Coordinates of C-alpha atoms in Angstrom, one line a residue:
Chain A
M879 CA -0.7 21.6 -1.4
D880 CA -1.8 19.2 -3.8
Q881 CA 0.2 15.8 -3.6
L882 CA 3.2 16.3 -6.3
K883 CA 3.2 13.7 -9.0
R884 CA 5.8 11.3 -9.9
T885 CA 6.9 10.5 -13.5
V886 CA 7.5 6.7 -14.4
L887 CA 11.1 7.0 -13.7
F888 CA 10.9 8.2 -9.9
E889 CA 11.9 4.7 -8.8
K890 CA 15.0 5.1 -10.7
H891 CA 15.7 8.5 -9.3
Q892 CA 15.2 7.2 -6.0
Q893 CA 18.0 3.9 -6.8
L894 CA 20.4 6.4 -7.9
Q895 CA 19.8 8.7 -4.8
A896 CA 19.0 11.7 -6.6
K897 CA 17.8 14.8 -4.6
S898 CA 14.3 15.5 -5.6
I899 CA 12.4 19.2 -5.8
G900 CA 8.8 20.4 -6.6
F901 CA 9.0 21.5 -10.2
G902 CA 5.7 22.4 -12.2
G903 CA 3.7 20.2 -9.7
W904 CA 6.0 17.0 -10.2
E905 CA 8.6 15.7 -7.8
M906 CA 11.7 15.9 -9.9
P907 CA 15.5 14.9 -9.3
V908 CA 17.3 18.2 -9.3
Q909 CA 20.6 16.3 -9.3
Y910 CA 22.1 13.0 -9.0
E911 CA 26.0 13.2 -7.9
G912 CA 26.3 17.1 -8.7
I913 CA 25.3 19.7 -10.8
I914 CA 28.7 20.6 -12.5
K915 CA 29.5 16.9 -13.1
E916 CA 25.9 16.4 -14.7
H917 CA 26.7 19.8 -16.6
Q918 CA 30.1 18.5 -17.9
A919 CA 28.5 15.2 -18.9
C920 CA 26.3 17.1 -21.4
R921 CA 28.8 19.5 -22.7
Q922 CA 31.5 16.8 -23.5
D923 CA 29.9 13.3 -23.1
A924 CA 26.1 12.3 -22.7
A925 CA 23.8 13.1 -20.4
L926 CA 20.2 11.6 -19.6
F927 CA 17.1 13.7 -18.6
D928 CA 14.1 12.1 -17.2
I929 CA 11.4 15.1 -18.8
S930 CA 8.2 12.8 -18.6
H931 CA 6.6 15.5 -16.4
M932 CA 6.1 17.6 -19.7
G933 CA 2.9 17.4 -21.4
E934 CA 2.0 15.5 -25.0
F935 CA -1.3 16.7 -26.6
F936 CA -2.3 14.9 -30.3
Y937 CA -4.4 16.4 -32.7
E938 CA -5.9 14.7 -35.7
G939 CA -7.8 16.7 -38.3
N940 CA -8.2 19.3 -40.9
L941 CA -5.3 21.7 -39.9
E942 CA -6.8 24.6 -42.2
E943 CA -10.2 24.6 -41.3
S944 CA -10.4 23.3 -37.4
G945 CA -9.2 26.3 -36.2
V946 CA -6.0 24.6 -35.0
N947 CA -3.7 26.5 -36.9
E948 CA -4.7 29.8 -35.1
V949 CA -4.1 28.4 -31.7
S950 CA -0.5 29.2 -31.8
T951 CA 2.1 31.3 -33.4
T952 CA 3.6 28.5 -35.3
D953 CA 2.1 27.7 -39.1
F954 CA 1.1 24.2 -38.7
V955 CA 0.0 24.1 -42.4
A956 CA 3.3 25.4 -43.7
L957 CA 5.5 22.9 -41.2
P958 CA 6.9 19.9 -43.3
V959 CA 5.7 16.5 -42.1
G960 CA 9.1 15.2 -39.9
K961 CA 9.6 18.6 -38.7
C962 CA 8.9 20.2 -35.4
K963 CA 8.9 23.9 -34.4
Y964 CA 9.0 26.4 -31.4
G965 CA 6.2 28.6 -31.0
F966 CA 3.9 30.2 -28.6
L967 CA 0.5 30.0 -27.2
L968 CA -0.5 33.3 -26.7
N969 CA -3.8 35.2 -24.7
E970 CA -5.7 37.9 -26.8
K971 CA -3.4 40.3 -25.3
G972 CA -0.2 38.7 -26.7
G973 CA 1.2 37.2 -23.2
V974 CA 2.4 33.8 -23.3
I975 CA 0.2 31.1 -22.1
D976 CA 3.0 28.7 -22.9
D977 CA 6.1 28.2 -25.2
L978 CA 6.0 24.9 -27.0
I979 CA 7.2 22.5 -29.7
V980 CA 4.6 21.2 -32.1
Y981 CA 5.6 17.9 -34.1
K982 CA 4.1 17.5 -37.6
L983 CA 3.7 13.6 -37.7
S984 CA 1.3 13.8 -41.0
P985 CA -0.5 16.1 -42.8
N986 CA -3.5 16.1 -40.6
R987 CA -1.8 14.8 -37.3
L988 CA 0.0 17.1 -34.7
M989 CA 2.0 16.1 -31.5
F990 CA 2.2 19.5 -29.1
V991 CA 5.0 19.2 -26.6
V992 CA 4.2 21.6 -23.5
N993 CA 5.2 22.3 -19.9
A994 CA 4.0 20.4 -17.0
A995 CA 2.7 23.4 -15.0
R996 CA 0.8 24.5 -18.0
I997 CA -0.9 21.4 -19.2
D998 CA -4.4 22.0 -18.0
A999 CA -4.2 25.8 -19.3
D1000 CA -2.7 24.8 -22.7
F1001 CA -5.5 21.8 -23.2
Q1002 CA -8.6 24.1 -22.4
Q1003 CA -7.1 27.0 -24.7
I1004 CA -6.4 24.8 -27.7
K1005 CA -9.4 22.7 -26.8
S1006 CA -11.8 26.0 -26.8
H1007 CA -10.4 27.0 -30.3
I1008 CA -11.2 23.9 -32.1
K1009 CA -14.2 23.5 -34.3
S1010 CA -13.4 19.7 -35.3
G1011 CA -11.1 16.7 -34.9
I1012 CA -9.7 14.7 -32.5
F1013 CA -7.8 16.3 -29.5
E1014 CA -6.4 13.9 -26.7
D1015 CA -3.8 14.9 -23.8
K1016 CA -1.8 12.0 -23.7
S1017 CA 0.6 13.3 -21.1
N1018 CA -0.3 10.4 -18.4
V1019 CA 1.0 7.5 -20.8
T1020 CA 3.9 9.1 -22.5
A1021 CA 7.3 9.1 -20.9
K1022 CA 10.1 11.5 -22.4
I1023 CA 13.9 11.0 -22.1
D1024 CA 16.2 13.4 -23.6
I1025 CA 19.8 12.2 -24.4
Q1026 CA 22.1 15.6 -24.8
G1027 CA 25.8 15.9 -25.5
P1028 CA 28.2 15.0 -28.4
K1029 CA 28.4 11.3 -27.8
S1030 CA 24.6 11.1 -27.7
K1031 CA 24.4 10.2 -31.3
A1032 CA 26.8 7.1 -31.3
L1033 CA 25.1 5.8 -28.1
L1034 CA 21.7 6.2 -29.1
Q1035 CA 22.4 4.8 -32.6
T1036 CA 23.2 1.2 -30.9
L1037 CA 19.5 1.2 -29.9
C1038 CA 18.0 2.4 -33.0
S1039 CA 17.6 1.0 -36.3
F1040 CA 16.9 4.2 -38.0
D1041 CA 20.0 6.0 -39.3
L1042 CA 20.5 9.2 -36.9
D1043 CA 22.6 10.8 -39.5
E1044 CA 19.4 11.5 -41.5
L1045 CA 17.7 13.8 -38.7
Q1046 CA 18.4 17.3 -39.1
Y1047 CA 18.3 19.8 -36.4
F1048 CA 14.2 20.3 -35.5
G1049 CA 13.7 16.8 -37.6
F1050 CA 11.9 13.8 -35.9
T1051 CA 10.9 10.2 -36.9
E1052 CA 8.6 7.9 -35.7
T1053 CA 10.7 4.6 -35.1
T1054 CA 11.0 1.9 -32.7
L1055 CA 13.2 1.9 -29.5
L1056 CA 13.2 -1.6 -27.3
D1057 CA 10.6 -2.9 -29.8
A1058 CA 8.2 -0.1 -28.5
P1059 CA 6.8 2.6 -31.0
A1060 CA 8.8 5.6 -30.3
I1061 CA 9.1 9.4 -31.5
V1062 CA 13.1 10.4 -31.6
S1063 CA 13.7 14.1 -32.4
R1064 CA 16.9 15.9 -33.0
T1065 CA 16.0 18.9 -30.3
G1066 CA 17.0 19.5 -26.9
Y1067 CA 17.4 22.7 -24.5
T1068 CA 21.0 22.2 -24.0
G1069 CA 22.8 23.5 -26.7
E1070 CA 24.3 20.3 -27.7
L1071 CA 23.9 17.7 -30.2
G1072 CA 20.9 15.6 -28.6
Y1073 CA 17.7 13.5 -29.0
E1074 CA 14.3 13.8 -27.2
L1075 CA 12.8 10.4 -27.1
Y1076 CA 8.9 10.0 -26.5
I1077 CA 8.0 6.5 -25.4
D1078 CA 5.3 4.6 -23.4
N1079 CA 5.4 4.3 -19.9
E1080 CA 5.8 0.5 -19.8
T1081 CA 9.3 1.2 -21.8
A1082 CA 10.6 4.0 -20.2
P1083 CA 12.6 2.3 -17.2
K1084 CA 14.0 -0.3 -19.4
L1085 CA 15.3 2.5 -22.1
W1086 CA 16.8 4.5 -19.5
D1087 CA 18.5 1.7 -17.4
Q1088 CA 19.8 0.6 -21.2
L1089 CA 21.0 4.2 -21.9
I1090 CA 22.7 4.5 -18.5
A1091 CA 24.4 0.9 -19.4
L1092 CA 25.9 2.6 -22.5
G1093 CA 27.5 5.2 -20.6
A1094 CA 25.0 7.9 -20.3
T1095 CA 25.0 10.0 -17.3
P1096 CA 21.8 10.6 -15.4
A1097 CA 21.4 14.5 -14.9
G1098 CA 18.7 16.4 -13.1
L1099 CA 16.9 19.6 -13.5
G1100 CA 19.9 21.6 -11.8
A1101 CA 22.1 20.5 -14.5
R1102 CA 19.4 21.5 -17.3
D1103 CA 18.9 24.9 -15.8
V1104 CA 22.6 25.6 -16.1
L1105 CA 22.7 24.2 -19.6
R1106 CA 19.9 26.5 -20.9
M1107 CA 20.9 29.6 -19.3
E1108 CA 24.2 29.2 -20.8
M1109 CA 22.8 29.3 -24.2
G1110 CA 20.5 31.9 -23.0
Y1111 CA 17.2 30.0 -23.4
S1112 CA 13.8 31.2 -22.0
L1113 CA 12.1 29.3 -19.5
Y1114 CA 8.3 29.5 -18.7
G1115 CA 7.6 31.6 -15.3
H1116 CA 11.0 32.9 -15.5
E1117 CA 11.6 35.0 -19.1
L1118 CA 8.0 33.9 -20.0
D1119 CA 4.4 34.3 -18.5
E1120 CA 1.1 35.5 -19.3
T1121 CA 2.1 39.3 -19.1
I1122 CA 5.0 38.7 -21.1
T1123 CA 5.0 38.9 -24.8
P1124 CA 7.1 37.1 -27.0
L1125 CA 8.6 40.6 -28.4
E1126 CA 9.4 41.7 -24.8
A1127 CA 11.2 38.4 -24.2
S1128 CA 13.6 39.2 -27.3
L1129 CA 12.0 36.1 -29.2
G1130 CA 10.2 38.0 -32.1
F1131 CA 12.1 35.9 -34.5
F1132 CA 10.0 32.9 -33.7
V1133 CA 6.6 35.1 -34.4
K1134 CA 5.4 35.8 -37.9
F1135 CA 2.8 38.2 -39.1
N1136 CA 1.7 36.6 -42.2
R1137 CA -1.3 34.7 -41.1
P1138 CA -3.8 35.0 -38.3
Y1139 CA -3.4 33.6 -34.8
I1140 CA -4.5 34.4 -31.3
G1141 CA -3.0 37.3 -29.9
K1142 CA -1.6 38.6 -33.2
E1143 CA -3.2 42.0 -33.2
A1144 CA -1.9 42.6 -29.9
L1145 CA 1.7 42.2 -31.0
E1146 CA 1.3 44.3 -33.9
I1147 CA 0.3 47.2 -31.9
Q1148 CA 3.3 46.6 -29.5
K1149 CA 5.3 46.0 -32.8
K1150 CA 4.2 49.4 -34.2
E1151 CA 4.3 51.3 -30.4
G1152 CA 7.7 49.9 -29.4
I1153 CA 8.1 47.1 -26.8
P1154 CA 7.5 48.6 -23.0
R1155 CA 10.1 46.0 -21.8
K1156 CA 12.8 43.9 -23.0
I1157 CA 15.0 40.8 -21.9
I1158 CA 18.8 42.0 -21.4
A1159 CA 21.6 39.0 -20.7
F1160 CA 24.5 40.0 -18.5
S1161 CA 27.5 38.7 -16.7
T1162 CA 28.8 39.5 -13.2
R1163 CA 32.6 39.0 -14.4
T1164 CA 33.0 37.6 -11.2
K1165 CA 31.9 34.3 -9.3
R1166 CA 28.9 35.7 -7.8
A1167 CA 25.9 34.3 -9.2
P1168 CA 22.2 36.7 -9.8
R1169 CA 19.3 35.1 -8.7
H1170 CA 15.7 35.2 -10.0
G1171 CA 14.0 38.1 -8.2
F1172 CA 16.8 40.3 -7.7
E1173 CA 16.3 43.9 -8.8
I1174 CA 18.3 45.8 -11.7
F1175 CA 19.2 49.1 -11.1
Q1176 CA 20.7 52.1 -13.3
N1177 CA 21.7 55.5 -12.2
G1178 CA 20.3 54.8 -9.0
Q1179 CA 16.7 53.8 -10.3
K1180 CA 15.1 50.6 -10.3
I1181 CA 14.8 49.6 -14.0
G1182 CA 13.5 45.7 -13.8
M1183 CA 14.2 42.5 -12.5
V1184 CA 16.5 39.3 -12.9
T1185 CA 14.4 36.5 -14.2
S1186 CA 17.0 33.7 -14.3
G1187 CA 20.2 33.8 -12.9
T1188 CA 23.2 31.4 -12.0
F1189 CA 26.7 30.5 -12.2
S1190 CA 27.7 29.6 -15.5
P1191 CA 30.7 26.4 -15.0
S1192 CA 31.5 26.8 -18.8
V1193 CA 32.1 30.6 -18.6
G1194 CA 33.4 30.4 -15.2
E1195 CA 31.3 33.6 -14.0
G1196 CA 27.8 34.6 -12.9
I1197 CA 25.3 34.7 -15.9
G1198 CA 21.9 36.2 -16.0
L1199 CA 18.9 37.4 -17.9
G1200 CA 17.0 40.2 -16.6
L1201 CA 13.4 41.8 -17.8
V1202 CA 14.0 45.9 -17.8
T1203 CA 11.7 48.9 -18.6
C1204 CA 12.6 50.2 -22.6
A1205 CA 11.9 53.9 -21.3
Q1206 CA 14.3 53.5 -18.3
Y1207 CA 16.9 51.6 -19.5
Q1208 CA 20.0 53.3 -21.3
Q1209 CA 22.2 51.1 -23.2
G1210 CA 25.9 51.3 -22.1
E1211 CA 25.1 53.1 -18.6
P1212 CA 26.3 51.0 -15.9
L1213 CA 24.0 48.3 -14.2
E1214 CA 23.6 46.6 -11.1
I1215 CA 21.7 44.0 -9.4
K1216 CA 20.2 44.2 -5.7
N1217 CA 19.3 42.1 -3.2
E1218 CA 19.0 42.4 0.8
R1219 CA 22.5 41.9 1.0
G1220 CA 23.7 44.5 -1.1
A1221 CA 24.8 45.4 -4.9
V1222 CA 26.7 43.6 -7.4
A1223 CA 27.8 44.9 -10.8
I1224 CA 26.7 43.6 -13.7
Y1225 CA 28.0 43.9 -17.2
E1226 CA 25.7 43.4 -20.6
T1227 CA 26.7 40.7 -22.9
T1228 CA 25.3 39.0 -26.1
L1229 CA 23.7 35.7 -26.0
P1230 CA 24.5 32.8 -25.8
F1231 CA 26.7 32.9 -23.0
Y1232 CA 28.2 29.7 -24.0
K1233 CA 30.1 29.3 -27.4
K1234 CA 31.5 26.0 -28.3
S1235 CA 35.2 26.8 -28.9
Chain B
M446 CA 35.8 18.4 20.4
K447 CA 33.8 19.6 17.5
R448 CA 30.3 20.8 18.2
Y449 CA 27.2 21.9 15.9
S450 CA 24.9 24.8 15.6
L451 CA 21.4 24.3 14.2
E452 CA 22.3 26.3 11.2
H453 CA 24.8 23.6 10.4
E454 CA 28.1 25.6 11.2
W455 CA 30.7 23.5 13.2
A456 CA 32.8 24.9 15.7
I457 CA 36.4 23.8 17.5
L458 CA 37.3 25.6 20.8
E459 CA 40.7 25.8 21.8
G460 CA 41.0 28.5 24.7
D461 CA 39.2 31.5 23.4
T462 CA 39.8 30.8 20.1
A463 CA 36.9 29.1 17.8
T464 CA 37.5 27.5 14.5
I465 CA 34.4 27.8 12.6
G466 CA 33.1 25.7 9.3
L467 CA 30.1 24.2 7.7
S468 CA 28.8 20.8 8.1
K469 CA 29.2 18.1 5.6
Y470 CA 25.2 18.0 5.6
A471 CA 25.0 21.7 4.7
V472 CA 27.4 21.2 1.8
E473 CA 25.6 18.2 0.7
Q474 CA 22.5 20.3 0.8
L475 CA 24.0 23.2 -1.3
G476 CA 26.0 21.1 -3.8
D477 CA 28.6 22.6 -5.7
I478 CA 30.2 25.7 -4.3
T479 CA 31.0 28.0 -6.2
F480 CA 31.5 31.5 -4.3
V481 CA 32.2 32.0 -0.7
E482 CA 32.2 35.8 0.6
L483 CA 34.2 35.4 3.8
P484 CA 34.0 38.1 6.7
Q485 CA 36.3 40.8 7.4
I486 CA 39.2 40.5 9.7
T487 CA 38.1 42.2 13.0
Q488 CA 34.6 42.2 12.0
R489 CA 32.2 41.4 15.2
A490 CA 29.1 39.7 15.4
A491 CA 26.8 38.0 18.1
K492 CA 26.0 34.1 18.3
D493 CA 23.4 33.1 15.3
E494 CA 24.2 36.6 13.2
S495 CA 25.1 36.1 9.9
I496 CA 28.5 37.1 8.9
A497 CA 29.3 35.6 5.9
F498 CA 27.8 34.2 2.6
I499 CA 27.9 31.1 0.4
E500 CA 26.6 30.1 -3.1
S501 CA 26.5 27.1 -5.1
V502 CA 24.9 26.6 -8.3
K503 CA 21.9 25.6 -6.8
A504 CA 21.2 28.3 -4.1
A505 CA 22.7 31.1 -2.1
S506 CA 23.1 30.8 1.9
D507 CA 24.2 32.7 4.9
I508 CA 27.2 31.5 7.3
Y509 CA 25.9 32.1 10.9
L510 CA 28.5 32.7 13.8
P511 CA 27.9 29.6 16.1
L512 CA 29.2 31.4 19.1
G513 CA 29.4 35.3 19.3
G514 CA 32.9 36.9 19.1
E515 CA 35.5 39.1 16.6
V516 CA 37.2 37.4 13.2
I517 CA 40.6 37.2 13.6
A518 CA 41.7 34.9 10.6
V519 CA 39.6 33.8 7.3
N520 CA 40.6 31.0 5.1
E521 CA 41.7 32.9 2.1
S522 CA 42.1 29.5 -0.2
L523 CA 38.4 29.6 -0.4
E524 CA 38.2 32.7 -2.3
S525 CA 40.1 31.0 -5.3
A526 CA 39.0 27.5 -4.4
P527 CA 35.3 27.3 -2.8
E528 CA 35.1 24.0 -4.1
L529 CA 37.7 22.9 -1.2
L530 CA 34.4 22.6 0.9
N531 CA 32.6 20.3 -1.4
D532 CA 36.1 17.9 -1.2
D533 CA 36.1 17.9 2.7
A534 CA 33.7 20.0 4.5
E535 CA 34.4 18.9 8.2
G536 CA 38.4 19.6 7.4
T537 CA 38.0 22.8 5.8
W538 CA 37.8 25.7 8.0
V539 CA 36.1 29.0 6.9
M540 CA 37.1 31.5 9.9
K541 CA 38.7 31.8 13.1
I542 CA 37.3 33.9 16.1
T543 CA 37.9 34.9 19.5
V544 CA 34.8 33.9 21.6
D545 CA 33.0 36.6 23.6
D546 CA 31.8 33.9 26.1
A547 CA 33.0 30.4 25.9
S548 CA 30.1 29.2 27.8
E549 CA 28.4 29.4 24.6
F550 CA 29.9 26.4 23.0
E551 CA 28.4 24.5 25.5
T552 CA 25.1 25.1 24.2
L553 CA 25.9 23.7 20.7
M554 CA 25.2 20.0 19.6
D555 CA 27.8 17.3 19.7
E556 CA 28.3 15.2 17.0
A557 CA 25.5 12.3 17.8
A558 CA 22.9 15.2 18.9
Y559 CA 23.7 17.0 15.5
L560 CA 23.1 13.6 13.4
S561 CA 20.2 12.9 15.3
Y562 CA 18.8 16.5 14.5
I563 CA 19.8 16.4 10.9
E564 CA 17.8 13.1 10.7
T565 CA 14.5 15.3 11.5
L566 CA 14.8 17.6 8.9

């Protein structure tokens, strides 16, 4: 197996005695002191995540004529400068090569933020469809630190000359942090107020230390997964992959049909004929946690599979997402999940699992 | 005296009754414990057979019997407060069993041997 890559903050994680796991080809901290403590820090205070494994591509050129506007479901031409947007790279069948966020830096400049495990596939996909302009992968020189939680704004503001009150959700600014150029966006994957910080590799360790000194709690991928699950957000490799369309993943909201892009025809056919599968959200109503790969049964028939599952500290119950076959699934009929240990009843619910009081 | 199994359970034998719990190492590996499925009283299993089940935020794991026998008591407080294991794994028992063969206890590792064993993992 290939050697796992390490982020520029790896030594910091070691100093903090983080437990690590392999994730998307990277050796990443899964937890420091404990997933529940880190989860609570994000919901109530401010949590800090090293997300430097994710990829950043930059494009500069004519957005209308280069073909770049057809690589994704997001209309980059229509996107205002200073805004970022969630969307998909699709294959011709409408399957998801990756989900990504694209930042409009200027009328002819974009930043693509992609999943770590998909960096190579995404770069090839985009590169092969653009006819002009400069397209670069700067993942190896770009660090990314997310600060998330109700206290994140006050905390980050002490390091930032830009007035963070001016940033709306999915807005960003090019500014400086610790005298180095930085992109600060009002985004995140936790459901909390929070910011994603893009910074050069040299500045990242200093920034990490300063944010901790100011009171942010380092949090690992374990807490991050629980937080995104509580919001019902999809994760590539779980709710999304090259065989699942955004319509099946219940993400049709992020797909528009008013302009051409790769995979659009396949989505149109699916929309017209009906989607073969869909994502359902459910709770166990007990502390039992569903897990990825458990089979979903209804009326004695296997109708799908759990794509993500965990125990939710906010809800106090096991929560999950699952992909079911529409032709077999009957709304309202009892459901259960099974693994080698036996069956557990599940109850369909609406998203998000966690609603702020 | 406390002894440990390869699967990270600990056992204390008094007469033919063994008290069984999970090692601190096992609990640390699992992280925040959220659910413990305890065995039934009178349930029987052989040494190294799965008899209970534990879930953490991060993962799920079987609990194996370090000694064969019959369950005579379970720590019911773990049903409502599984986090007791995180607070004090070595001091929180999970079940008590009547052992079939007390000599099996001698095959388990003492604390020093167990500590060197987890060093190798």
